[in-house]
Amino acid sequence: MRHGARQRARQREKQASRGEPAGDSIPGARVTACTEGTGPTARAPLGHLPPPAPTCHLPCVPFRECVCGSGASAAASRAPGRGWCPHAACRPCVPSLLQEARQQLSADHRDKVETLDIDRGCLSLSLTSPNITLKVDPTRVPDGSSTLQQWDGFSQLNRSRAEAEMKAAVELREAMALTIAQTNNELEAQRVATEFTFRKRLREMERVYGELRWQEKNTLEEISELQEDIRHLEDDLRRKFQNLKLCHTRLESRTRRPNVELCQDQAQHGLTDEVHQLEATIAALKHKLAQAQDALDALQRHLARLQADLACKASSMLLDAKCMDTRRKLAAPAATFAPQKSCTTRTTRPWPGPSCSPCWPRRPSTRWTWLTGEGARRGGGGQSRGSACWDPLPPQDTDALGAAGTGPWGPRTPCPDGHPFHRAPGSRLPAPGSPRFAQEYKKEPDRGYGAGVITVFKKLLSPKCRDVFEPARAQFNGKGSYGNGGAMRVAGISLAYSSVQDVQKFARLSAQLTHASSLGYNGAILQALAVHLALQGESSSEHFLEQLLGHMEELESDAQSVSDARELGMEERPYSSRLKKIGALLEQDSVTREEVVSELGNGIAAFESVPTAIYCFLRCMEPDPEIPSAFNSLQRTLIYSISLGGDTDTIATMAGAIAGAYYGMEQVPESWQQSCEGYEETDVLAQNLHRLFQKSP
């Protein structure tokens, strides 16, 4: 050990005699310059060491100012004297900073370990040690020596520099994760837009294909009729020729009358006139026959063009369908579009369970499966009914919000058992299962979601989303959507909650996730109340309407509902007004479908479809003369809903939900059940919800 120290001392003396800087006296004391610059600079005094400049492969380009002109990223530029450029030309500089800091720390650590060994050896020497000797000028100050303050400053500099590099690396990873998420969102938006264009084009071609089929059918009918007319003309022409032959034969026979009997009598004149008339008729028939043949040829040519165009359209539709299938197979799975963990926090937290008495539901729990679908049934997360713990994120995502004591829905209070997201008194409740709801959309985006809801889903999946209701509130210039999507999916809440207050509360929460306007979530509440009353078995339509009208007049009396209705130029209580119209329509003996659409509507707005669905249910309680008697009440409800036109799928879904709650499974034909997608899973879910409903007080 001492032999190595003596060798290093002799090496420093040789360097000093040659006038070279003793660069190895303290590791890391050299200043690094660009590899293609003017060369390494001289060693600075130890007490004034600047932080080493990052090594860059580009000639003399400051690290913060990249040659691409893009500058440093905002996240990375917060580190002192550091920057980062995402371009490939500048990317090799990024790992070199951490590597340089690590190498300098390692070198400093090695020197300190060696110094400790030397000092321990000195401490072990005593007066009786055999290797103690007199030295030449042992009190000299060797070249490259430093004071205690300089030594401490250098050590602190190494440490602070390494910590700064680590902090910059963490910020860089966060910036990269954000960039990746934004890129994935943009790619996903482009994919959705492309698939929407594909679907739109397919619908246009299907419409044109249907029109061409209709024209082909009409053309074939016209050809058939024209061919029949030609046959009739030919038959008439043959009969006229027979009549002409008869006249010619009679005239020729009369020329053989003898002597004075060969007289131009009336019979002769009549036969002559008949011949002239027959010849004119035959000429006209021939002309008509020629015209009919020309028309037939034109129709046949038109039919050939139609059939060729049909074949072309069918081929185009097939190719587009194959393209969509190929794109669907090549699409990345939903799990790759968002980071599953925070890039800084990697710890896990315990997940709430039955042992957490303040957080676990006081009644039998159920997942929000009617909102989240199969994804929530397969994995954890979500929240339970009656619980004070509300966390729509899966367990691994709870740490992404940090440990500062605040969550996306207000302040958090420590749970007695240490579980995350224990709801503080008075804090805001999140929407049920919102991220999983959005994930279900990502799994199958071709289900016909509205454009506004797709935008909400994308914002819900963004790492920046901290309030799950904000994306819906931002729709339509901050006014929110009043579509009927929230009402269409709300029926399951009426199956899980037996009290009117709970039905209203959770129907509102469910709808506000995507429809922030009161005209949207009030429609969802009305639909949920209708299903709730149907489950109670209300016997008469009058009492059914009275119950709904009482609840809606109270709901629509708040200032927000009145303001939203006035802003659209509607009456103050649009749903209550339409419920009264339903009562008036039911009292009439005969109401046409046009009158129903005119009074109640059949559009995509909630106030134009939810009352219509309720009317369809109440009207079809009694037989309809226009619908065959072989169909039961539930089937009549669906058939009548579809016959109104407009947004038929949503209106029929809502009317069918009310009718299904009222009549039960007995009126759903077996063939209809087997034709439904996911029938078995839905049946199991319905049984679970029914058991929960029966246990509710």
XYZ file of C-alpha atoms in Angstrom:
697
model
C 0.000 0.000 0.000
C 2.753 2.474 0.967
C 4.774 1.313 -2.008
C 1.919 2.376 -4.332
C 1.731 5.753 -2.606
C 5.453 6.295 -3.099
C 5.102 5.431 -6.815
C 2.342 7.992 -7.243
C 4.404 10.618 -5.418
C 7.388 9.988 -7.707
C 5.087 10.202 -10.760
C 3.772 13.588 -9.601
C 7.344 14.853 -9.065
C 8.291 13.806 -12.629
C 5.206 15.577 -14.030
C 6.075 18.716 -12.060
C 9.673 18.655 -13.340
C 8.363 18.431 -16.938
C 5.845 21.229 -16.354
C 2.830 18.959 -16.856
C -0.322 19.427 -14.796
C -0.738 16.784 -12.138
C -4.089 15.704 -13.447
C -4.283 12.508 -11.391
C -3.746 14.173 -8.063
C -7.472 14.363 -7.420
C -9.728 12.271 -9.641
C -12.392 14.198 -11.452
C -10.631 17.559 -11.135
C -10.214 17.926 -14.891
C -12.692 19.923 -16.953
C -14.143 17.967 -19.841
C -14.453 19.701 -23.202
C -15.971 18.683 -26.504
C -14.139 15.828 -28.165
C -13.714 17.842 -31.337
C -12.953 21.179 -29.673
C -9.635 22.812 -28.901
C -8.514 20.017 -26.616
C -8.498 19.473 -22.850
C -8.024 22.523 -20.708
C -5.571 22.872 -17.826
C -6.580 21.767 -14.368
C -8.373 24.500 -12.447
C -7.518 25.278 -8.827
C -9.164 22.769 -6.570
C -11.140 25.302 -4.580
C -12.782 26.772 -7.702
C -13.737 23.674 -9.645
C -16.562 24.350 -12.108
C -19.070 21.562 -12.786
C -17.782 19.388 -15.621
C -19.367 20.253 -18.962
C -21.216 17.388 -20.658
C -19.392 15.610 -23.413
C -21.127 16.104 -26.746
C -20.341 14.327 -30.007
C -21.133 17.504 -31.950
C -18.310 20.045 -32.412
C -18.365 22.712 -29.694
C -22.171 22.895 -29.450
C -23.448 23.887 -25.982
C -25.534 21.062 -24.612
C -28.614 23.183 -23.976
C -28.646 24.561 -27.521
C -28.905 21.611 -29.878
C -28.062 21.965 -33.533
C -31.572 20.959 -34.491
C -32.776 24.274 -33.101
C -35.430 22.660 -30.953
C -33.873 23.628 -27.632
C -34.115 21.662 -24.431
C -37.312 20.125 -23.138
C -39.122 21.933 -20.361
C -38.831 19.076 -17.896
C -35.131 18.468 -18.411
C -34.191 22.142 -18.611
C -35.120 22.628 -14.985
C -31.905 20.873 -13.983
C -29.041 23.391 -13.516
C -27.017 23.708 -16.682
C -28.721 20.778 -18.335
C -30.972 20.314 -21.312
C -32.265 17.549 -23.496
C -33.167 17.330 -27.123
C -35.368 14.506 -28.419
C -33.626 14.399 -31.782
C -31.431 11.446 -32.611
C -28.409 13.652 -33.383
C -28.262 14.941 -29.796
C -29.504 11.871 -27.935
C -26.067 10.297 -27.184
C -25.351 13.224 -24.814
C -28.108 12.138 -22.420
C -26.630 8.922 -21.004
C -23.098 10.366 -20.990
C -24.030 12.780 -18.186
C -25.092 9.999 -15.847
C -22.137 7.862 -16.887
C -19.706 10.710 -16.237
C -21.239 11.426 -12.833
C -21.120 7.744 -11.954
C -17.491 7.423 -13.047
C -16.483 10.474 -11.041
C -18.282 9.177 -7.959
C -16.642 5.774 -8.405
C -13.176 7.331 -8.765
C -13.720 9.528 -5.704
C -14.977 6.518 -3.773
C -11.906 4.471 -4.724
C -9.584 7.288 -3.604
C -11.390 7.609 -0.296
C -11.202 3.842 0.281
C -7.455 3.950 -0.415
C -7.066 6.946 1.891
C -8.882 5.075 4.637
C -6.509 2.141 4.188
C -3.493 4.473 4.487
C -4.878 6.170 7.601
C -5.714 2.810 9.198
C -2.122 1.714 8.508
C -0.786 4.883 10.145
C -3.082 4.321 13.115
C -1.755 0.791 13.557
C 1.917 1.996 13.782
C 3.522 2.143 17.208
C 6.948 2.735 18.732
C 7.712 -0.953 18.485
C 6.713 -1.299 14.829
C 9.643 -2.730 12.830
C 9.049 -0.646 9.672
C 9.292 2.870 11.119
C 12.218 4.907 9.724
C 13.395 8.504 9.349
C 12.278 10.227 6.125
C 13.745 13.072 4.080
C 11.692 16.280 4.648
C 8.521 14.590 5.822
C 6.935 17.981 6.681
C 6.885 19.193 3.092
C 3.558 19.990 1.359
C 3.289 17.709 -1.677
C 2.174 19.145 -4.988
C -1.574 18.895 -5.491
C -2.362 19.048 -1.782
C -5.678 20.628 -0.758
C -7.073 22.197 2.372
C -9.831 20.604 4.432
C -12.333 23.105 3.071
C -11.312 22.290 -0.504
C -11.573 18.563 0.188
C -15.028 18.992 1.701
C -16.122 21.264 -1.149
C -14.959 18.779 -3.760
C -16.787 15.892 -2.056
C -19.953 17.934 -1.721
C -19.639 18.986 -5.367
C -19.440 15.378 -6.508
C -22.433 14.451 -4.416
C -24.595 17.422 -5.439
C -23.676 16.928 -9.089
C -24.696 13.266 -8.959
C -27.966 14.153 -7.222
C -28.646 16.847 -9.824
C -28.024 14.367 -12.632
C -30.334 11.828 -10.988
C -33.037 14.457 -10.569
C -32.611 15.544 -14.181
C -32.844 11.894 -15.269
C -36.078 11.432 -13.310
C -37.542 14.560 -14.899
C -36.357 13.346 -18.270
C -38.093 10.005 -17.773
C -41.259 11.820 -16.798
C -40.998 13.993 -19.903
C -40.402 10.910 -22.033
C -43.381 9.132 -20.463
C -45.545 12.176 -21.121
C -44.290 12.419 -24.700
C -44.978 8.719 -25.246
C -48.466 9.083 -23.781
C -49.180 12.128 -25.943
C -47.852 10.336 -29.013
C -49.960 7.287 -28.227
C -53.002 9.501 -27.751
C -52.372 11.214 -31.084
C -51.826 7.878 -32.811
C -54.959 6.510 -31.205
C -56.915 9.592 -32.275
C -55.631 9.170 -35.817
C -56.504 5.482 -35.740
C -60.006 6.226 -34.507
C -60.422 8.955 -37.134
C -59.224 6.606 -39.874
C -61.533 3.826 -38.757
C -64.386 6.302 -38.504
C -63.673 7.373 -42.082
C -63.592 3.711 -43.103
C -66.932 3.075 -41.415
C -68.429 6.223 -42.896
C -67.238 5.219 -46.355
C -68.623 1.719 -45.853
C -72.001 3.140 -44.827
C -72.023 5.382 -47.897
C -71.188 2.470 -50.167
C -73.801 0.313 -48.461
C -76.361 3.048 -49.039
C -75.363 3.390 -52.698
C -75.310 -0.398 -53.036
C -78.833 -0.564 -51.647
C -79.999 2.141 -54.054
C -78.420 0.278 -56.969
C -80.112 -2.931 -55.845
C -83.408 -1.092 -55.726
C -82.815 0.311 -59.218
C -81.874 -3.150 -60.459
C -85.090 -4.569 -59.039
C -87.153 -1.795 -60.645
C -85.335 -2.241 -63.951
C -85.986 -5.980 -63.942
C -89.655 -5.325 -63.226
C -89.815 -2.810 -66.093
C -88.094 -5.279 -68.435
C -90.566 -7.968 -67.437
C -93.520 -5.625 -68.027
C -92.092 -4.458 -71.358
C -91.534 -8.026 -72.525
C -95.142 -8.808 -71.636
C -96.275 -5.742 -73.639
C -94.207 -6.896 -76.618
C -95.859 -10.306 -76.459
C -99.273 -8.636 -76.430
C -98.295 -6.463 -79.416
C -97.106 -9.495 -81.343
C -100.348 -11.329 -80.548
C -102.396 -8.326 -81.705
C -100.292 -8.087 -84.849
C -100.910 -11.750 -85.661
C -104.654 -11.319 -85.140
C -104.704 -8.245 -87.399
C -102.881 -10.191 -90.125
C -105.495 -12.936 -89.872
C -108.258 -10.343 -90.230
C -106.437 -8.823 -93.210
C -106.138 -12.265 -94.814
C -109.869 -12.761 -94.368
C -110.656 -9.415 -96.009
C -108.279 -10.099 -98.900
C -109.799 -13.521 -99.461
C -113.357 -12.133 -99.471
C -112.464 -9.345 -101.890
C -110.685 -11.755 -104.211
C -113.597 -14.179 -104.114
C -116.080 -11.414 -104.961
C -114.132 -10.585 -108.142
C -115.406 -13.877 -109.589
C -119.035 -12.766 -109.620
C -120.546 -13.131 -113.154
C -121.729 -10.415 -115.534
C -123.656 -7.578 -114.032
C -123.407 -9.072 -110.546
C -119.836 -7.813 -110.398
C -121.103 -4.689 -108.705
C -119.355 -2.169 -106.441
C -121.953 -2.539 -103.733
C -121.787 -1.554 -100.088
C -120.183 -4.854 -99.102
C -117.408 -4.183 -101.565
C -116.866 -0.690 -100.173
C -117.009 -2.008 -96.588
C -114.413 -4.686 -97.278
C -112.179 -2.114 -98.968
C -112.425 0.282 -95.984
C -111.723 -2.585 -93.588
C -108.586 -3.503 -95.530
C -107.353 0.084 -95.361
C -108.044 0.287 -91.616
C -106.342 -3.043 -90.969
C -103.280 -1.980 -92.922
C -103.060 1.290 -90.925
C -103.485 -0.599 -87.650
C -100.818 -3.126 -88.622
C -98.412 -0.294 -89.488
C -99.084 1.381 -86.122
C -98.604 -1.916 -84.284
C -95.316 -2.495 -86.076
C -94.167 0.997 -85.105
C -95.136 0.415 -81.460
C -93.420 -2.959 -81.519
C -90.214 -1.392 -82.846
C -90.343 1.277 -80.132
C -90.902 -1.371 -77.474
C -87.948 -3.368 -78.772
C -85.756 -0.254 -78.641
C -86.893 0.476 -75.078
C -86.219 -3.127 -74.115
C -82.715 -2.916 -75.532
C -82.092 0.330 -73.614
C -83.344 -1.217 -70.365
C -81.159 -4.269 -70.861
C -78.115 -2.061 -71.446
C -78.987 -0.054 -68.317
C -79.371 -3.301 -66.382
C -75.939 -4.444 -67.530
C -74.416 -1.152 -66.331
C -76.208 -1.459 -62.993
C -74.983 -5.006 -62.496
C -71.419 -4.017 -63.373
C -71.606 -1.107 -60.924
C -73.043 -3.424 -58.276
C -70.172 -5.845 -58.752
C -67.691 -2.965 -58.439
C -69.374 -1.673 -55.267
C -69.455 -5.164 -53.749
C -65.756 -5.596 -54.483
C -64.959 -2.200 -52.950
C -66.982 -2.999 -49.828
C -65.211 -6.328 -49.483
C -61.796 -4.688 -49.784
C -62.661 -1.990 -47.231
C -63.988 -4.619 -44.825
C -60.747 -6.577 -45.221
C -58.762 -3.387 -44.600
C -60.703 -2.751 -41.384
C -60.132 -6.338 -40.238
C -56.425 -6.021 -41.008
C -56.184 -2.730 -39.114
C -58.008 -4.278 -36.174
C -55.543 -7.169 -36.062
C -52.532 -4.859 -36.300
C -53.787 -2.466 -33.612
C -51.775 -2.502 -30.393
C -53.590 -3.792 -27.295
C -55.116 -1.217 -24.996
C -52.576 -1.908 -22.242
C -49.738 -0.436 -24.304
C -51.340 2.974 -24.732
C -50.826 4.199 -21.158
C -48.028 3.612 -18.657
C -49.127 1.254 -15.936
C -46.807 2.708 -13.281
C -45.452 6.041 -12.300
C -41.931 6.582 -13.588
C -40.813 7.766 -10.146
C -42.884 5.865 -7.594
C -42.655 2.106 -7.743
C -43.996 1.083 -4.361
C -47.274 -0.715 -3.859
C -50.048 -0.011 -1.402
C -52.446 -2.434 0.288
C -55.774 -2.707 -1.453
C -58.985 -2.238 0.572
C -60.545 -5.440 1.760
C -63.130 -6.669 4.241
C -60.755 -5.933 7.133
C -61.072 -2.176 6.517
C -64.290 -1.463 8.377
C -64.561 2.266 7.537
C -63.801 1.615 3.855
C -65.640 -1.622 3.101
C -69.321 -1.494 2.099
C -71.914 -1.943 4.783
C -74.089 -3.984 2.425
C -73.233 -6.686 -0.133
C -70.897 -5.070 -2.646
C -71.055 -5.087 -6.382
C -68.754 -3.782 -9.069
C -70.030 -1.173 -11.474
C -70.166 -3.823 -14.140
C -73.003 -2.202 -16.045
C -70.625 0.669 -16.727
C -67.287 -1.062 -17.011
C -68.236 -4.349 -18.650
C -66.030 -7.414 -18.835
C -62.824 -5.534 -17.984
C -63.964 -4.810 -14.425
C -65.151 -8.374 -13.911
C -61.761 -9.730 -14.898
C -59.610 -7.547 -12.637
C -59.558 -5.513 -9.464
C -60.205 -1.855 -9.041
C -63.466 -0.020 -9.261
C -65.477 0.727 -6.167
C -68.168 -0.884 -4.082
C -71.641 0.336 -3.328
C -72.088 2.023 0.015
C -68.342 2.417 0.441
C -66.392 5.402 1.720
C -63.374 4.287 -0.337
C -63.711 5.567 -3.902
C -60.908 4.694 -6.283
C -61.659 4.121 -9.975
C -57.993 3.363 -10.688
C -56.459 -0.108 -10.578
C -54.143 -0.694 -7.592
C -50.916 -0.057 -9.482
C -52.142 3.400 -10.560
C -52.872 4.791 -7.108
C -49.238 5.727 -6.541
C -49.153 7.833 -9.706
C -51.001 10.551 -7.822
C -48.147 10.921 -5.345
C -48.118 10.851 -1.596
C -48.814 14.531 -0.958
C -52.177 13.791 0.641
C -54.379 15.025 -2.190
C -56.191 13.066 -4.845
C -58.122 13.934 -7.956
C -61.357 14.369 -6.016
C -60.383 16.494 -3.055
C -58.340 15.949 0.113
C -57.671 12.472 1.379
C -57.685 11.484 5.018
C -55.570 8.619 6.330
C -57.519 5.391 6.447
C -57.270 3.649 9.849
C -55.904 0.569 8.099
C -53.596 2.490 5.736
C -55.675 2.081 2.593
C -55.416 4.727 -0.138
C -58.189 7.129 -1.130
C -60.198 7.034 2.060
C -62.825 9.685 1.359
C -62.775 12.667 3.665
C -66.131 13.983 4.929
C -67.563 16.449 2.435
C -65.131 15.553 -0.347
C -66.430 14.947 -3.839
C -67.289 11.471 -5.066
C -65.757 10.334 -8.334
C -67.682 8.907 -11.236
C -68.155 5.128 -11.037
C -65.422 3.181 -12.783
C -64.554 6.002 -15.163
C -61.101 4.852 -16.390
C -62.332 1.289 -16.834
C -65.319 2.633 -18.738
C -62.868 4.400 -21.054
C -60.723 1.251 -21.315
C -63.774 -0.704 -22.490
C -64.094 1.807 -25.327
C -60.421 1.273 -26.257
C -60.939 -2.483 -26.486
C -63.763 -2.157 -29.020
C -63.902 1.369 -30.461
C -66.118 0.296 -33.372
C -69.236 0.015 -31.244
C -70.650 3.261 -32.605
C -69.716 5.638 -29.793
C -70.570 9.283 -30.354
C -67.786 11.688 -31.294
C -68.211 13.709 -28.085
C -68.020 10.627 -25.866
C -64.872 9.480 -27.682
C -63.246 12.818 -26.828
C -64.246 12.369 -23.176
C -62.758 8.859 -23.108
C -59.446 10.084 -24.497
C -59.196 12.767 -21.820
C -60.107 10.260 -19.107
C -57.227 8.044 -20.211
C -54.756 10.945 -20.193
C -52.188 10.966 -17.338
C -53.076 14.628 -16.766
C -56.707 13.890 -15.866
C -57.287 14.654 -12.187
C -61.055 15.319 -12.241
C -63.018 12.660 -14.101
C -65.986 15.005 -14.561
C -63.953 17.781 -16.196
C -63.769 16.241 -19.735
C -67.570 16.058 -19.906
C -67.976 19.611 -18.596
C -65.590 20.893 -21.270
C -67.746 19.547 -24.104
C -69.558 22.008 -26.396
C -67.805 25.150 -25.148
C -68.287 24.274 -21.497
C -72.032 23.613 -21.752
C -71.806 19.820 -21.671
C -73.679 17.269 -23.736
C -77.417 16.613 -23.455
C -77.394 13.461 -25.590
C -79.164 10.236 -24.662
C -76.076 8.027 -24.167
C -76.136 8.438 -20.385
C -79.813 7.456 -20.241
C -79.324 4.430 -22.475
C -76.811 2.773 -20.110
C -78.408 3.652 -16.759
C -80.886 0.777 -16.312
C -78.537 -1.334 -14.190
C -78.502 1.253 -11.407
C -82.220 0.685 -10.832
C -81.465 -3.017 -10.434
C -78.847 -2.390 -7.742
C -80.588 0.252 -5.623
C -84.048 -0.008 -4.130
C -84.528 3.555 -2.850
C -85.511 6.439 -5.098
C -82.822 8.661 -3.562
C -80.039 6.206 -4.391
C -81.373 5.683 -7.907
C -81.376 9.437 -8.545
C -77.952 9.974 -6.966
C -76.075 7.274 -8.835
C -77.926 7.794 -12.110
C -76.769 11.409 -11.990
C -73.157 10.374 -11.246
C -73.175 7.795 -14.010
C -74.500 10.228 -16.612
C -72.330 13.194 -15.543
C -69.260 11.195 -16.492
C -70.067 11.849 -20.174
C -73.089 14.228 -20.198
C -72.577 17.306 -18.022
C -75.673 19.257 -19.101
C -78.686 18.983 -16.805
C -80.777 18.149 -19.870
C -78.541 15.093 -20.310
C -78.276 13.742 -16.762
C -81.928 14.569 -15.930
C -82.892 12.335 -18.847
C -80.778 9.552 -17.348
C -82.485 10.056 -13.979
C -85.915 9.899 -15.650
C -85.000 6.652 -17.412
C -83.646 5.147 -14.177
C -86.812 6.167 -12.310
C -88.968 4.599 -15.029
C -87.097 1.297 -14.686
C -87.340 1.596 -10.897
C -91.135 2.056 -11.016
C -91.443 -0.777 -13.532
C -89.642 -3.049 -11.066
C -92.206 -2.077 -8.412
C -94.958 -3.356 -10.716
C -96.999 -0.169 -11.098
C -100.379 -1.372 -12.328
C -101.756 1.632 -14.238
C -100.172 4.017 -16.705
C -101.824 6.989 -14.949
C -100.184 6.224 -11.603
C -96.886 5.468 -13.381
C -96.915 8.915 -15.016
C -97.963 10.652 -11.784
C -95.001 9.161 -9.939
C -92.541 10.173 -12.669
C -94.040 13.657 -12.970
C -93.738 14.280 -9.230
C -90.054 13.327 -9.171
C -89.145 15.265 -12.330
C -90.907 18.485 -11.290
C -88.821 18.466 -8.129
C -85.595 17.659 -10.008
C -86.113 20.279 -12.722
C -86.830 23.077 -10.256
C -83.130 23.685 -9.487
C -81.417 26.739 -10.960
C -79.041 24.767 -13.208
C -81.864 22.872 -14.921
C -83.882 26.047 -15.454
C -80.824 27.883 -16.827
C -79.897 25.076 -19.243
C -83.469 24.850 -20.539
C -83.733 28.603 -21.074
C -80.407 28.692 -22.878
C -81.835 26.310 -25.493
C -85.069 28.292 -25.745
C -87.156 25.544 -24.121
C -89.770 25.588 -21.394
C -88.470 25.585 -17.820
C -89.307 21.915 -17.157
C -88.931 20.118 -20.503
C -89.199 16.574 -19.108
C -92.234 17.370 -16.955
C -93.878 19.021 -19.955
C -93.303 15.956 -22.112
C -94.637 13.631 -19.416
C -97.860 15.646 -19.478
C -97.953 15.291 -23.271
C -97.592 11.521 -22.846
C -100.706 11.517 -20.657
C -102.612 13.534 -23.259
C -101.546 11.182 -26.071
C -102.582 8.102 -24.084
C -106.070 9.541 -23.584
C -106.649 9.841 -27.345
C -108.295 6.947 -29.165
C -106.051 7.077 -32.212
C -102.588 8.605 -32.468
C -100.422 8.357 -35.565
C -96.692 7.832 -35.398
C -96.169 11.220 -37.012
C -98.058 12.872 -34.155
C -95.955 11.023 -31.570
C -92.725 12.150 -33.234
C -94.028 15.705 -33.546
C -94.994 15.928 -29.851
C -92.211 13.906 -28.196
C -89.434 13.616 -30.805
C -87.188 10.748 -31.879
C -83.756 12.418 -31.962
C -80.457 11.861 -30.194
C -81.103 14.429 -27.445
C -82.216 12.921 -24.147
C -85.372 15.050 -23.980
C -86.285 13.862 -27.509
C -85.889 10.144 -26.783
C -86.394 9.254 -23.084
C -90.042 10.482 -22.968
C -90.629 8.733 -26.295
C -89.342 5.449 -24.855
C -91.659 5.825 -21.844
C -94.610 6.485 -24.162
C -93.783 3.379 -26.222
C -93.827 1.256 -23.065
C -97.118 2.675 -21.779
C -98.859 2.580 -25.167
C -97.964 -1.056 -25.811
C -99.441 -2.260 -22.527
C -102.606 -2.704 -24.589
C -102.785 -4.508 -27.971
C -102.059 -2.425 -31.047
C -104.183 -3.130 -34.142
C -101.200 -2.395 -36.391
C -99.008 -5.030 -34.679
C -99.897 -8.732 -35.039
C -101.543 -10.213 -31.965
C -98.971 -13.035 -31.912
C -96.472 -10.649 -30.321
C -96.566 -10.087 -26.548
C -96.369 -6.718 -24.779
C -92.570 -6.583 -24.618
C -92.258 -7.466 -28.295
C -94.904 -4.878 -29.181
C -92.927 -2.254 -27.265
C -89.758 -2.912 -29.245
C -91.553 -3.139 -32.596
C -93.425 0.105 -32.010
C -90.241 1.877 -30.836
C -88.409 0.884 -34.000
C -91.342 1.928 -36.199
C -91.056 5.538 -34.974
C -87.731 5.966 -36.813
C -85.019 8.408 -35.796
C -82.602 7.188 -33.113
C -84.324 3.812 -33.075
C -81.570 1.785 -31.408
C -81.418 4.009 -28.317
C -85.188 4.516 -28.020
C -85.820 0.779 -28.383
C -83.070 0.019 -25.845
C -84.588 2.322 -23.230
C -88.175 1.217 -23.903
C -87.043 -2.414 -23.826
C -85.303 -1.858 -20.467
C -88.506 -0.482 -18.929
C -90.637 -3.236 -20.461
C -88.143 -5.914 -19.416
C -88.193 -4.664 -15.823
C -92.009 -4.682 -15.861
C -92.762 -7.962 -17.649
C -89.674 -9.999 -16.755
C -87.776 -12.668 -18.662
C -90.938 -14.622 -19.384
C -91.825 -12.354 -22.301
C -88.376 -12.445 -23.913
C -88.487 -15.160 -26.614
C -85.821 -17.821 -26.364
C -84.685 -17.102 -29.919
C -84.166 -13.443 -29.008
C -82.123 -14.395 -25.961
C -79.851 -16.717 -27.901
C -79.313 -14.070 -30.602
C -78.025 -11.474 -28.131
C -74.276 -10.929 -27.874
C -72.887 -11.919 -24.463
C -76.240 -13.357 -23.381
C -74.804 -15.803 -20.830
C -72.582 -13.189 -19.158
C -75.473 -10.729 -19.058
C -77.716 -13.372 -17.506
C -75.194 -14.040 -14.717
C -74.759 -10.313 -14.098
C -78.527 -9.793 -13.987
C -78.949 -12.593 -11.451
C -76.256 -11.073 -9.222
C -77.864 -7.638 -9.430
C -81.277 -9.143 -8.685
C -79.968 -10.875 -5.571
C -78.411 -7.603 -4.465
C -81.687 -5.798 -5.128
C -83.611 -8.302 -3.003
C -81.186 -7.867 -0.078
C -81.465 -4.082 -0.144
C -83.696 -2.595 2.564
